[in-house]
């Protein structure tokens, strides 16, 4: 029973983190970073330390040095998060296929 509650709590925390990520917008594309597909992984350990793997639309993005810190600050504000670390990754490279359907509709991109 205890394991179930812990798993349920982790799922609720992850949902709150995703909601926080949806409040952060890419500086060049008017879509939030989660729906844009820039978030590759969200891991939460037993002490509520969060590790996020994310990418940017291009390695030459002008905010590459500062944007991970912006994401860390937003996630650290989520109730229940002890600490957040953001790792910027480039593999696999980001592509438009990673975007949610809502993001594609918002940008007028239809497949």
mmCIF file of C-alpha atoms in Angstrom:
data_model
loop_
_atom_site.group_PDB
_atom_site.id
_atom_site.type_symbol
_atom_site.label_atom_id
_atom_site.label_comp_id
_atom_site.label_asym_id
_atom_site.label_seq_id
_atom_site.Cartn_x
_atom_site.Cartn_y
_atom_site.Cartn_z
ATOM 1 C CA UNK A 1 0.000 0.000 0.000
ATOM 2 C CA UNK A 2 2.815 2.421 0.882
ATOM 3 C CA UNK A 3 4.496 1.936 -2.522
ATOM 4 C CA UNK A 4 1.254 2.808 -4.301
ATOM 5 C CA UNK A 5 0.883 6.073 -2.382
ATOM 6 C CA UNK A 6 4.491 7.019 -3.121
ATOM 7 C CA UNK A 7 3.969 6.266 -6.834
ATOM 8 C CA UNK A 8 0.743 8.281 -6.829
ATOM 9 C CA UNK A 9 2.534 11.186 -5.110
ATOM 10 C CA UNK A 10 5.334 11.055 -7.703
ATOM 11 C CA UNK A 11 2.782 11.143 -10.522
ATOM 12 C CA UNK A 12 1.055 14.165 -8.960
ATOM 13 C CA UNK A 13 4.404 15.909 -8.517
ATOM 14 C CA UNK A 14 5.348 15.178 -12.123
ATOM 15 C CA UNK A 15 2.012 16.603 -13.271
ATOM 16 C CA UNK A 16 2.693 19.788 -11.284
ATOM 17 C CA UNK A 17 6.174 20.004 -12.830
ATOM 18 C CA UNK A 18 4.740 19.618 -16.338
ATOM 19 C CA UNK A 19 2.258 22.397 -15.571
ATOM 20 C CA UNK A 20 5.149 24.635 -14.477
ATOM 21 C CA UNK A 21 7.062 23.795 -17.663
ATOM 22 C CA UNK A 22 4.021 24.742 -19.721
ATOM 23 C CA UNK A 23 4.371 28.272 -18.293
ATOM 24 C CA UNK A 24 7.846 28.679 -19.879
ATOM 25 C CA UNK A 25 7.885 29.757 -23.486
ATOM 26 C CA UNK A 26 10.611 29.368 -26.060
ATOM 27 C CA UNK A 27 12.039 32.839 -26.736
ATOM 28 C CA UNK A 28 11.843 32.377 -30.515
ATOM 29 C CA UNK A 29 8.675 30.295 -30.959
ATOM 30 C CA UNK A 30 5.435 31.291 -29.179
ATOM 31 C CA UNK A 31 4.850 27.821 -27.701
ATOM 32 C CA UNK A 32 5.676 26.490 -24.246
ATOM 33 C CA UNK A 33 8.775 24.310 -23.960
ATOM 34 C CA UNK A 34 6.867 21.180 -22.925
ATOM 35 C CA UNK A 35 4.467 21.154 -25.873
ATOM 36 C CA UNK A 36 7.307 22.170 -28.156
ATOM 37 C CA UNK A 37 8.966 18.870 -27.255
ATOM 38 C CA UNK A 38 12.090 20.351 -25.688
ATOM 39 C CA UNK A 39 11.701 18.272 -22.507
ATOM 40 C CA UNK A 40 13.122 14.797 -23.077
ATOM 41 C CA UNK A 41 12.914 13.356 -19.567
ATOM 42 C CA UNK A 42 11.701 14.233 -16.063
ATOM 43 C CA UNK A 43 13.083 12.039 -13.265
ATOM 44 C CA UNK A 44 12.102 12.339 -9.611
ATOM 45 C CA UNK A 45 14.026 10.448 -6.931
ATOM 46 C CA UNK A 46 12.748 9.362 -3.500
ATOM 47 C CA UNK A 47 13.838 12.670 -1.923
ATOM 48 C CA UNK A 48 11.928 14.715 -4.558
ATOM 49 C CA UNK A 49 15.070 15.811 -6.355
ATOM 50 C CA UNK A 50 14.113 16.427 -9.972
ATOM 51 C CA UNK A 51 16.406 15.904 -12.947
ATOM 52 C CA UNK A 52 15.269 17.180 -16.315
ATOM 53 C CA UNK A 53 16.870 16.422 -19.637
ATOM 54 C CA UNK A 54 16.003 19.015 -22.209
ATOM 55 C CA UNK A 55 17.218 20.363 -25.496
ATOM 56 C CA UNK A 56 16.822 23.550 -27.476
ATOM 57 C CA UNK A 57 15.560 23.968 -31.009
ATOM 58 C CA UNK A 58 19.132 24.570 -32.193
ATOM 59 C CA UNK A 59 22.575 24.272 -30.573
ATOM 60 C CA UNK A 60 23.266 27.892 -31.536
ATOM 61 C CA UNK A 61 20.253 29.155 -29.607
ATOM 62 C CA UNK A 62 21.133 32.509 -28.002
ATOM 63 C CA UNK A 63 19.683 31.456 -24.624
ATOM 64 C CA UNK A 64 21.604 28.153 -24.400
ATOM 65 C CA UNK A 65 23.652 29.418 -21.441
ATOM 66 C CA UNK A 66 20.786 30.863 -19.411
ATOM 67 C CA UNK A 67 17.651 28.902 -20.313
ATOM 68 C CA UNK A 68 18.413 25.783 -18.218
ATOM 69 C CA UNK A 69 18.636 28.060 -15.154
ATOM 70 C CA UNK A 70 15.250 29.545 -16.011
ATOM 71 C CA UNK A 71 13.776 26.046 -16.129
ATOM 72 C CA UNK A 72 15.450 25.065 -12.833
ATOM 73 C CA UNK A 73 14.041 28.155 -11.099
ATOM 74 C CA UNK A 74 10.505 27.442 -12.325
ATOM 75 C CA UNK A 75 10.595 23.798 -11.262
ATOM 76 C CA UNK A 76 12.132 24.631 -7.878
ATOM 77 C CA UNK A 77 9.030 26.766 -7.174
ATOM 78 C CA UNK A 78 6.752 23.723 -7.524
ATOM 79 C CA UNK A 79 5.495 22.615 -4.116
ATOM 80 C CA UNK A 80 7.103 19.321 -3.169
ATOM 81 C CA UNK A 81 10.266 19.725 -5.235
ATOM 82 C CA UNK A 82 13.411 19.694 -3.088
ATOM 83 C CA UNK A 83 15.816 20.611 -5.875
ATOM 84 C CA UNK A 84 15.983 20.597 -9.662
ATOM 85 C CA UNK A 85 18.877 20.013 -12.019
ATOM 86 C CA UNK A 86 18.548 20.595 -15.748
ATOM 87 C CA UNK A 87 20.836 18.812 -18.162
ATOM 88 C CA UNK A 88 21.035 20.226 -21.675
ATOM 89 C CA UNK A 89 21.330 17.420 -24.233
ATOM 90 C CA UNK A 90 21.662 17.453 -28.000
ATOM 91 C CA UNK A 91 20.963 13.793 -28.783
ATOM 92 C CA UNK A 92 18.581 13.066 -30.248
ATOM 93 C CA UNK A 93 18.376 16.410 -32.022
ATOM 94 C CA UNK A 94 15.096 18.266 -31.643
ATOM 95 C CA UNK A 95 12.724 18.150 -34.605
ATOM 96 C CA UNK A 96 9.210 19.386 -35.249
ATOM 97 C CA UNK A 97 7.907 15.821 -34.876
ATOM 98 C CA UNK A 98 8.491 16.139 -31.097
ATOM 99 C CA UNK A 99 5.831 18.861 -30.835
ATOM 100 C CA UNK A 100 2.399 18.020 -29.445
ATOM 101 C CA UNK A 101 -0.617 18.247 -31.693
ATOM 102 C CA UNK A 102 -1.734 21.340 -29.751
ATOM 103 C CA UNK A 103 1.593 23.057 -30.472
ATOM 104 C CA UNK A 104 1.358 22.219 -34.172
ATOM 105 C CA UNK A 105 -2.168 23.623 -34.312
ATOM 106 C CA UNK A 106 -1.068 26.759 -32.486
ATOM 107 C CA UNK A 107 1.670 27.332 -35.061
ATOM 108 C CA UNK A 108 -0.558 26.412 -38.008
ATOM 109 C CA UNK A 109 1.479 23.304 -38.833
ATOM 110 C CA UNK A 110 -0.570 20.401 -40.097
ATOM 111 C CA UNK A 111 0.734 16.922 -40.851
#
